[in-house]
CSV table of C-alpha atoms in Angstrom, one decimal:
chain,number,residue,atom,x,y,z
A,601,MET,CA,0.0,-0.2,0.0
A,602,ARG,CA,2.8,2.5,0.8
A,603,VAL,CA,4.7,1.7,-2.6
A,604,LEU,CA,1.3,2.3,-4.3
A,605,MET,CA,0.9,5.7,-2.5
A,606,GLY,CA,4.7,6.6,-3.3
A,607,VAL,CA,4.2,5.9,-7.0
A,608,LEU,CA,0.8,7.7,-7.1
A,609,GLY,CA,2.4,10.7,-5.2
A,610,ALA,CA,5.3,10.8,-7.4
A,611,ALA,CA,3.3,10.8,-10.4
A,612,LEU,CA,1.1,13.7,-9.3
A,613,VAL,CA,3.9,16.0,-8.4
A,614,LEU,CA,5.6,15.1,-11.9
A,615,SER,CA,2.3,15.8,-13.7
A,616,GLY,CA,2.1,19.0,-11.7
A,617,PHE,CA,5.5,20.2,-12.8
A,618,SER,CA,4.9,19.1,-16.4
A,619,SER,CA,1.7,21.5,-16.4
A,620,VAL,CA,3.3,24.2,-14.9
A,621,VAL,CA,6.4,24.4,-17.1
A,622,SER,CA,4.3,23.6,-20.3
A,623,ASN,CA,1.8,26.5,-19.5
A,624,LEU,CA,4.1,29.0,-17.9
A,625,VAL,CA,7.6,28.4,-19.3
A,626,VAL,CA,7.8,27.0,-22.4
A,627,PRO,CA,6.6,29.4,-25.2
A,628,ARG,CA,4.5,27.1,-27.0
A,629,PRO,CA,0.8,26.1,-27.0
A,630,SER,CA,0.3,23.8,-23.9
A,631,ARG,CA,-1.2,20.3,-24.3
A,632,SER,CA,-1.9,19.8,-20.5
A,633,ARG,CA,-5.0,18.0,-19.7
A,634,PHE,CA,-5.1,19.3,-16.3
A,635,THR,CA,-5.5,23.0,-17.3
A,636,ARG,CA,-8.1,22.0,-19.9
A,637,PHE,CA,-10.2,20.2,-17.4
A,638,VAL,CA,-10.0,23.3,-14.9
A,639,HIS,CA,-10.8,25.5,-17.9
A,640,ASP,CA,-14.0,23.4,-18.6
A,641,ALA,CA,-14.9,23.2,-15.1
A,642,VAL,CA,-15.1,26.8,-14.4
A,643,ARG,CA,-16.6,27.7,-17.9
A,644,ARG,CA,-19.8,25.4,-17.5
A,645,PRO,CA,-21.5,27.1,-14.8
A,646,PHE,CA,-20.8,30.6,-16.0
A,647,GLN,CA,-22.0,29.5,-19.4
A,648,LEU,CA,-25.2,28.0,-18.2
A,649,ALA,CA,-25.8,31.2,-16.3
A,650,ALA,CA,-25.2,33.3,-19.4
A,651,ASP,CA,-27.6,31.2,-21.2
A,652,THR,CA,-30.3,32.4,-19.2
A,653,ARG,CA,-29.5,36.1,-20.0
A,654,SER,CA,-31.6,37.4,-22.7
A,655,THR,CA,-29.4,40.5,-23.8
A,656,PRO,CA,-25.7,40.7,-24.8
A,657,GLU,CA,-25.1,43.2,-22.0
A,658,GLY,CA,-26.4,40.5,-19.5
A,659,LYS,CA,-24.4,37.7,-21.2
A,660,ASP,CA,-21.2,39.9,-21.3
A,661,ARG,CA,-21.7,40.7,-17.6
A,662,THR,CA,-21.9,37.0,-16.7
A,663,LEU,CA,-19.0,35.9,-18.7
A,664,ALA,CA,-16.6,38.7,-18.1
A,665,PRO,CA,-15.3,37.4,-14.7
A,666,MET,CA,-14.8,33.7,-16.2
A,667,ALA,CA,-11.4,33.9,-17.9
A,668,PRO,CA,-9.8,35.9,-14.8
A,669,LEU,CA,-11.3,33.4,-12.4
A,670,THR,CA,-10.0,30.6,-14.6
A,671,LEU,CA,-6.4,31.7,-13.8
A,672,VAL,CA,-6.8,31.6,-10.2
A,673,ALA,CA,-8.5,28.2,-10.3
A,674,VAL,CA,-5.6,26.8,-12.2
A,675,LEU,CA,-3.1,28.0,-9.9
A,676,ILE,CA,-5.3,26.6,-6.9
A,677,GLY,CA,-5.5,23.4,-8.8
A,678,TRP,CA,-1.8,23.3,-9.2
A,679,LEU,CA,-1.2,23.7,-5.6
A,680,LEU,CA,-3.8,21.0,-4.4
A,681,GLN,CA,-2.2,18.6,-6.9
A,682,PHE,CA,1.4,19.3,-5.5
A,683,LEU,CA,-0.2,19.1,-1.8
A,684,LEU,CA,-1.6,15.7,-2.5
A,685,GLY,CA,1.2,14.4,-4.4
A,686,TYR,CA,4.0,15.7,-1.6
A,687,GLY,CA,1.4,14.3,0.9
A,688,LEU,CA,1.2,10.9,-0.4
A,689,LEU,CA,5.0,10.5,-0.8
A,690,GLU,CA,5.6,11.8,2.9
A,691,ALA,CA,3.0,9.1,3.9
A,692,ALA,CA,4.8,6.6,2.0
A,693,LEU,CA,8.1,7.1,3.2
A,694,SER,CA,7.4,7.8,6.8
A,695,GLY,CA,4.5,5.8,7.8
A,696,LEU,CA,2.6,8.8,9.1
A,697,PRO,CA,-1.3,8.8,8.5
A,698,LEU,CA,-2.3,10.4,5.4
A,699,ARG,CA,-4.0,13.3,7.2
A,700,LYS,CA,-0.8,14.2,9.1
A,701,ALA,CA,1.4,13.8,6.0
A,702,LEU,CA,-0.9,16.3,4.1
A,703,VAL,CA,-0.6,18.7,7.0
A,704,GLU,CA,3.0,18.5,6.9
A,705,ALA,CA,3.2,18.8,3.1
A,706,GLY,CA,0.8,21.8,3.1
A,707,SER,CA,2.9,23.4,5.9
A,708,SER,CA,6.2,22.9,3.7
A,709,LEU,CA,4.2,23.9,0.4
A,710,LEU,CA,3.3,27.2,1.6
A,711,THR,CA,6.4,27.6,3.6
A,712,LEU,CA,4.6,28.1,6.8
A,713,GLY,CA,6.9,25.4,8.6
A,714,PHE,CA,4.5,25.0,11.5
A,715,ALA,CA,4.0,21.2,11.2
A,716,SER,CA,7.5,19.8,10.7
A,717,SER,CA,7.6,16.2,12.2
A,718,ASN,CA,11.7,16.6,12.4
A,719,ARG,CA,11.9,13.2,10.6
A,720,GLU,CA,15.2,13.1,8.5
A,721,SER,CA,13.6,10.8,5.9
A,722,LEU,CA,11.1,13.6,4.9
A,723,ASN,CA,13.7,16.7,5.0
A,724,ALA,CA,14.3,16.1,1.1
A,725,ILE,CA,10.5,16.0,0.6
A,726,ASP,CA,9.8,19.1,2.8
A,727,PHE,CA,12.6,21.0,1.1
A,728,CYS,CA,11.3,20.2,-2.4
A,729,ALA,CA,7.7,21.1,-1.4
A,730,ALA,CA,9.0,24.4,0.2
A,731,ALA,CA,10.5,25.4,-2.9
A,732,THR,CA,7.3,24.2,-5.4
A,733,GLY,CA,4.9,26.6,-3.7
A,734,PRO,CA,6.7,29.9,-4.1
A,735,VAL,CA,8.0,29.0,-7.6
A,736,THR,CA,4.5,28.0,-8.7
A,737,ILE,CA,2.8,31.1,-7.3
A,738,GLY,CA,5.7,33.3,-8.7
A,739,LEU,CA,5.7,31.9,-12.3
A,740,GLN,CA,1.9,32.4,-12.2
A,741,VAL,CA,2.3,36.1,-11.1
A,742,GLY,CA,5.1,36.7,-13.7
A,743,TYR,CA,2.8,35.4,-16.2
A,744,LEU,CA,0.2,37.8,-16.0
A,745,PRO,CA,2.0,40.8,-17.4
A,746,ALA,CA,2.7,39.0,-20.5
A,747,LEU,CA,-1.0,37.9,-20.6
A,748,TYR,CA,-2.6,41.3,-20.0
A,749,GLY,CA,0.1,42.8,-22.3
A,750,ALA,CA,-1.1,40.8,-25.1
A,751,TYR,CA,-4.7,41.5,-24.2
A,752,GLN,CA,-4.1,45.1,-24.2
A,753,SER,CA,-2.2,45.1,-27.5
A,754,ARG,CA,-5.3,43.2,-28.9
A,755,GLU,CA,-8.0,45.5,-27.6
A,756,ILE,CA,-6.3,48.8,-28.8
A,757,GLU,CA,-7.0,47.7,-32.6
A,758,VAL,CA,-10.3,46.5,-31.6
A,759,THR,CA,-11.1,49.8,-30.0
A,760,LEU,CA,-9.9,51.9,-33.0
A,761,LEU,CA,-12.0,49.8,-35.6
A,762,GLU,CA,-15.2,51.3,-33.6
A,763,ALA,CA,-15.0,54.5,-35.6
A,764,ARG,CA,-14.3,52.8,-38.7
A,765,ALA,CA,-17.0,50.3,-38.4
A,766,GLY,CA,-19.3,51.1,-35.5
A,767,VAL,CA,-20.3,48.7,-32.8
A,768,PRO,CA,-20.7,45.7,-33.4
A,769,PRO,CA,-18.3,45.9,-36.4
A,770,TRP,CA,-19.5,44.8,-39.8
A,771,GLY,CA,-17.6,44.3,-43.0
A,772,PRO,CA,-20.2,46.4,-45.1
A,773,GLU,CA,-20.2,49.1,-42.6
A,774,ILE,CA,-16.4,49.6,-42.9
A,775,LEU,CA,-16.5,50.1,-46.6
A,776,ALA,CA,-19.7,52.3,-46.2
A,777,ARG,CA,-18.0,54.9,-43.7
A,778,TYR,CA,-14.7,54.8,-45.9
A,779,ALA,CA,-16.7,55.9,-49.0
A,780,GLN,CA,-19.2,58.4,-47.0
A,781,ALA,CA,-15.9,60.2,-45.6
A,782,GLU,CA,-13.9,59.9,-48.9
A,783,LEU,CA,-11.2,57.9,-47.5
A,784,LEU,CA,-11.1,54.9,-49.5
A,785,ASP,CA,-7.3,55.4,-50.1
A,786,GLY,CA,-6.6,54.7,-46.6
A,787,LEU,CA,-8.1,51.2,-46.7
A,788,ASP,CA,-4.6,49.7,-47.4
A,789,GLU,CA,-3.4,51.1,-44.0
A,790,LEU,CA,-6.3,49.5,-42.3
A,791,PHE,CA,-5.6,46.1,-43.8
A,792,ARG,CA,-1.8,46.4,-43.2
A,793,ASN,CA,-2.6,47.0,-39.5
A,794,TRP,CA,-4.9,43.9,-39.2
A,795,GLU,CA,-2.6,41.8,-40.9
A,796,ARG,CA,-0.1,42.3,-38.3
A,797,TRP,CA,-2.9,42.3,-35.7
A,798,SER,CA,-3.7,38.7,-36.8
A,799,ALA,CA,-0.3,37.5,-36.6
A,800,ALA,CA,0.1,38.9,-33.1
A,801,VAL,CA,-3.2,37.4,-32.0
A,802,SER,CA,-2.3,33.9,-33.6
A,803,GLU,CA,0.8,33.9,-31.7
A,804,SER,CA,-0.4,35.1,-28.2
A,805,HIS,CA,-3.6,33.1,-28.4
A,806,THR,CA,-2.3,30.0,-29.2
A,807,THR,CA,0.7,30.4,-26.4
A,808,TYR,CA,-2.0,31.6,-23.9
A,809,PRO,CA,-5.4,30.1,-25.1
A,810,ILE,CA,-7.3,31.7,-22.2
A,811,LEU,CA,-7.0,34.9,-24.0
A,812,ILE,CA,-9.5,33.5,-26.2
A,813,GLN,CA,-12.1,33.8,-23.5
A,814,PHE,CA,-11.2,37.4,-22.2
A,815,ARG,CA,-13.9,39.8,-23.2
A,816,SER,CA,-13.7,43.4,-24.5
A,817,PRO,CA,-14.2,46.3,-22.1
A,818,LYS,CA,-17.7,47.0,-23.6
A,819,ALA,CA,-20.3,44.4,-24.5
A,820,ASN,CA,-20.7,45.6,-28.0
A,821,ARG,CA,-17.1,44.9,-28.8
A,822,ASN,CA,-15.4,41.8,-29.7
A,823,TRP,CA,-12.2,40.9,-31.1
A,824,LEU,CA,-13.3,38.0,-33.0
A,825,VAL,CA,-16.3,39.9,-34.5
A,826,ALA,CA,-13.9,42.8,-35.4
A,827,LEU,CA,-11.6,40.5,-37.3
A,828,VAL,CA,-14.4,38.9,-39.3
A,829,ALA,CA,-15.7,42.4,-40.0
A,830,VAL,CA,-12.2,43.1,-41.6
A,831,MET,CA,-11.9,39.9,-43.3
A,832,ASP,CA,-15.4,40.6,-44.9
A,833,ALA,CA,-14.5,44.1,-45.9
A,834,ALA,CA,-11.4,42.9,-47.5
A,835,ALA,CA,-13.3,40.0,-49.4
A,836,LEU,CA,-16.1,42.6,-50.3
A,837,ARG,CA,-13.4,44.9,-51.7
A,838,LEU,CA,-11.6,42.1,-53.8
A,839,ALA,CA,-15.0,40.8,-55.3
A,840,PHE,CA,-16.4,44.3,-56.3
A,841,ASN,CA,-13.2,46.4,-57.0
A,842,PRO,CA,-10.6,44.0,-58.9
A,843,SER,CA,-8.9,46.9,-60.6
A,844,GLN,CA,-7.8,48.3,-57.0
A,845,PRO,CA,-4.4,47.5,-55.3
A,846,GLN,CA,-4.8,43.9,-53.9
A,847,TYR,CA,-1.8,43.4,-52.1
A,848,ALA,CA,-2.6,44.6,-48.6
A,849,VAL,CA,-6.1,43.3,-48.8
A,850,ARG,CA,-5.2,39.9,-49.9
A,851,MET,CA,-2.4,39.6,-47.2
A,852,ALA,CA,-5.0,40.8,-44.5
A,853,LEU,CA,-7.5,38.1,-45.6
A,854,ARG,CA,-4.8,35.4,-45.7
A,855,ALA,CA,-3.3,36.5,-42.3
A,856,GLY,CA,-7.0,36.5,-40.7
A,857,PHE,CA,-7.9,33.0,-41.9
A,858,VAL,CA,-4.6,31.6,-41.1
A,859,CYS,CA,-5.1,33.1,-37.5
A,860,LEU,CA,-8.5,31.6,-37.3
A,861,ARG,CA,-7.2,28.0,-38.1
A,862,ASP,CA,-4.6,28.4,-35.4
A,863,LEU,CA,-7.1,28.9,-33.0
A,864,ALA,CA,-9.1,26.2,-34.3
A,865,ASP,CA,-6.3,23.8,-34.0
A,866,ILE,CA,-5.6,24.8,-30.5
A,867,ARG,CA,-9.3,24.4,-29.4
A,868,GLY,CA,-9.7,20.9,-31.5
A,869,ILE,CA,-12.1,22.4,-33.8
A,870,SER,CA,-12.1,20.6,-37.0
A,871,TYR,CA,-12.4,22.3,-40.5
A,872,ASN,CA,-11.8,21.9,-44.1
A,873,HIS,CA,-8.1,22.6,-44.9
A,874,ASP,CA,-8.8,23.2,-48.7
A,875,PRO,CA,-12.2,24.5,-49.3
A,876,HIS,CA,-13.6,24.7,-52.9
A,877,PRO,CA,-14.6,28.4,-54.0
A,878,ASP,CA,-18.3,27.0,-54.9
A,879,ASP,CA,-19.0,25.4,-51.5
A,880,ALA,CA,-22.1,26.5,-49.9
A,881,LEU,CA,-22.0,29.5,-47.3
A,882,LEU,CA,-24.1,29.9,-44.2
A,883,LEU,CA,-24.4,33.6,-45.1
A,884,THR,CA,-27.3,33.7,-47.7
A,885,TYR,CA,-27.2,35.9,-50.9
A,886,GLU,CA,-30.3,37.9,-49.5
A,887,ASP,CA,-28.0,38.8,-46.5
A,888,PHE,CA,-25.1,39.7,-48.9
A,889,LEU,CA,-27.6,42.1,-50.8
A,890,GLN,CA,-28.4,43.9,-47.6
A,891,GLY,CA,-24.9,44.6,-47.0
A,892,VAL,CA,-24.3,45.6,-50.5
A,893,ALA,CA,-27.0,48.0,-50.3
A,894,ARG,CA,-25.6,49.7,-47.1
A,895,MET,CA,-22.4,50.3,-49.1
A,896,SER,CA,-24.4,51.7,-52.3
A,897,LEU,CA,-26.3,53.9,-49.8
A,898,GLN,CA,-23.0,55.7,-48.8
A,899,GLY,CA,-21.8,56.1,-52.3
A,900,TYR,CA,-19.3,52.9,-52.5
A,901,ARG,CA,-18.3,52.7,-56.1
A,902,MET,CA,-18.5,49.0,-57.3
A,903,GLU,CA,-17.0,47.7,-60.6
A,904,ARG,CA,-19.1,44.7,-60.6
A,905,THR,CA,-22.8,43.8,-60.1
A,906,PRO,CA,-23.7,42.0,-57.0
A,907,GLU,CA,-24.5,38.9,-58.9
A,908,GLN,CA,-21.0,39.1,-60.5
A,909,ALA,CA,-19.4,39.8,-57.4
A,910,TRP,CA,-21.1,37.0,-55.2
A,911,PRO,CA,-19.1,34.1,-56.6
A,912,HIS,CA,-15.9,35.9,-55.8
A,913,PHE,CA,-17.0,36.9,-52.5
A,914,ARG,CA,-18.1,33.3,-51.6
A,915,GLY,CA,-14.8,32.1,-52.8
A,916,TRP,CA,-13.0,34.1,-50.1
A,917,ARG,CA,-15.5,33.7,-47.2
A,918,VAL,CA,-15.6,30.0,-47.6
A,919,ASN,CA,-12.1,29.9,-46.1
A,920,TYR,CA,-13.0,31.4,-42.6
A,921,GLU,CA,-16.8,31.5,-42.2
A,922,ALA,CA,-17.1,28.0,-40.6
A,923,ILE,CA,-14.4,28.7,-38.1
A,924,ALA,CA,-15.6,32.0,-37.3
A,925,HIS,CA,-19.1,31.0,-36.8
A,926,ARG,CA,-18.2,28.2,-34.3
A,927,LEU,CA,-15.8,30.4,-32.3
A,928,ALA,CA,-18.3,33.1,-32.1
A,929,ARG,CA,-20.8,30.8,-30.7
A,930,ASP,CA,-18.3,29.2,-28.3
A,931,ILE,CA,-17.3,32.5,-26.8
A,932,ASP,CA,-20.8,33.9,-27.1
A,933,ALA,CA,-19.7,36.9,-28.9
A,934,VAL,CA,-21.9,40.0,-29.5
A,935,PRO,CA,-24.5,38.8,-32.3
A,936,ALA,CA,-23.3,40.9,-35.2
A,937,PRO,CA,-24.4,40.6,-38.8
A,938,TRP,CA,-22.6,37.9,-40.9
A,939,SER,CA,-21.0,36.4,-37.6
A,940,GLY,CA,-23.3,33.3,-37.4
A,941,ALA,CA,-25.7,32.1,-34.7
A,942,ARG,CA,-25.3,32.1,-31.0
A,943,ARG,CA,-26.0,29.5,-28.2
A,944,THR,CA,-29.3,31.3,-27.4
A,945,GLY,CA,-31.6,33.2,-29.9
A,946,THR,CA,-30.2,36.7,-29.1
A,947,PRO,CA,-31.3,39.3,-32.0
A,948,VAL,CA,-28.7,40.4,-34.4
A,949,ARG,CA,-27.4,43.9,-33.6
A,950,THR,CA,-26.5,46.2,-36.6
A,951,PRO,CA,-24.4,49.2,-36.5
A,952,VAL,CA,-25.8,52.5,-37.5
A,953,THR,CA,-24.0,54.7,-40.1
A,954,PRO,CA,-23.5,58.1,-38.7
A,955,ALA,CA,-25.3,60.9,-40.6
A,956,ASP,CA,-23.3,62.9,-43.0
A,957,ARG,CA,-23.5,66.4,-41.4
A,958,ARG,CA,-21.4,68.2,-44.0
A,959,PRO,CA,-23.0,71.4,-45.8
A,960,PRO,CA,-24.7,70.4,-49.2
A,961,ALA,CA,-22.0,72.2,-51.3
A,962,ASP,CA,-19.3,69.7,-49.7
A,963,ASN,CA,-21.2,66.5,-50.1
């Protein structure tokens, strides 16, 4: 029995170290089953509570604490795993009752030192436990600045998009506002910025997958909806204006769906790696026409008719639509146009184009 306890204790300690190192030290996506289990255990009650809310604001308030609390739960889970592992090792080596062994292990793990049994056979384990607790807590605390730095970097570009696309953001609204303000020459800068943004999010959100669940400061903003809006704007630009410069537009689209595929891989979401341009979309042609009407109303000039542009737009959107809809549903993003269904039947919110207040002579 003592041998079994010792083997189990050693396995728990080694598994805990592996999880801590893979999550907090190695700059690559973690495959830790323990952290995935904790994430799911924290997410489920929050998601069930959010499903009872009828408005995006209510859902957002309910889900906002989930990701930060998950970080706390993971830290507590690691400490409990180390406590049980070291407790089993001490019980196996010393013959102490399990309860007393757990108390001594906890005393050492938290560097309290009040429950030392003064047994030489346990000194090495006590020293290891005393180092494990502060190291684990220190690594988690040191991990937070990198995490929140990536979050802040993500949200800056999402906030800037509000002036360009309204809230929630929508691809046709981006082109409509640029056309209304006669700033279409600045679209390339927007797409270049979002190409870099997509690369940064791909790196940070696969290294720190919990960032996927971090919500924007306002309920009507969402990083995923913003990315889909920019990608839709790029696809519309390519579909309707083939004579315009395409480099920045194509690179933004490419970076966007590569980012989405990286996130799908880290979350275990299956997708078609090589979709055909003629594959069906969830977005209907009627919805497409509503977006085109928004653009036309603000004076956006089109070189192709909607009928001619639709196959080109569909050929681009088929690369990212399914993943974007699945992720938007999973994180309960604000229900924006062209972003798919949510877990509950929340009405779609469409941004309002600001009125043009320039004098008639300047219009």
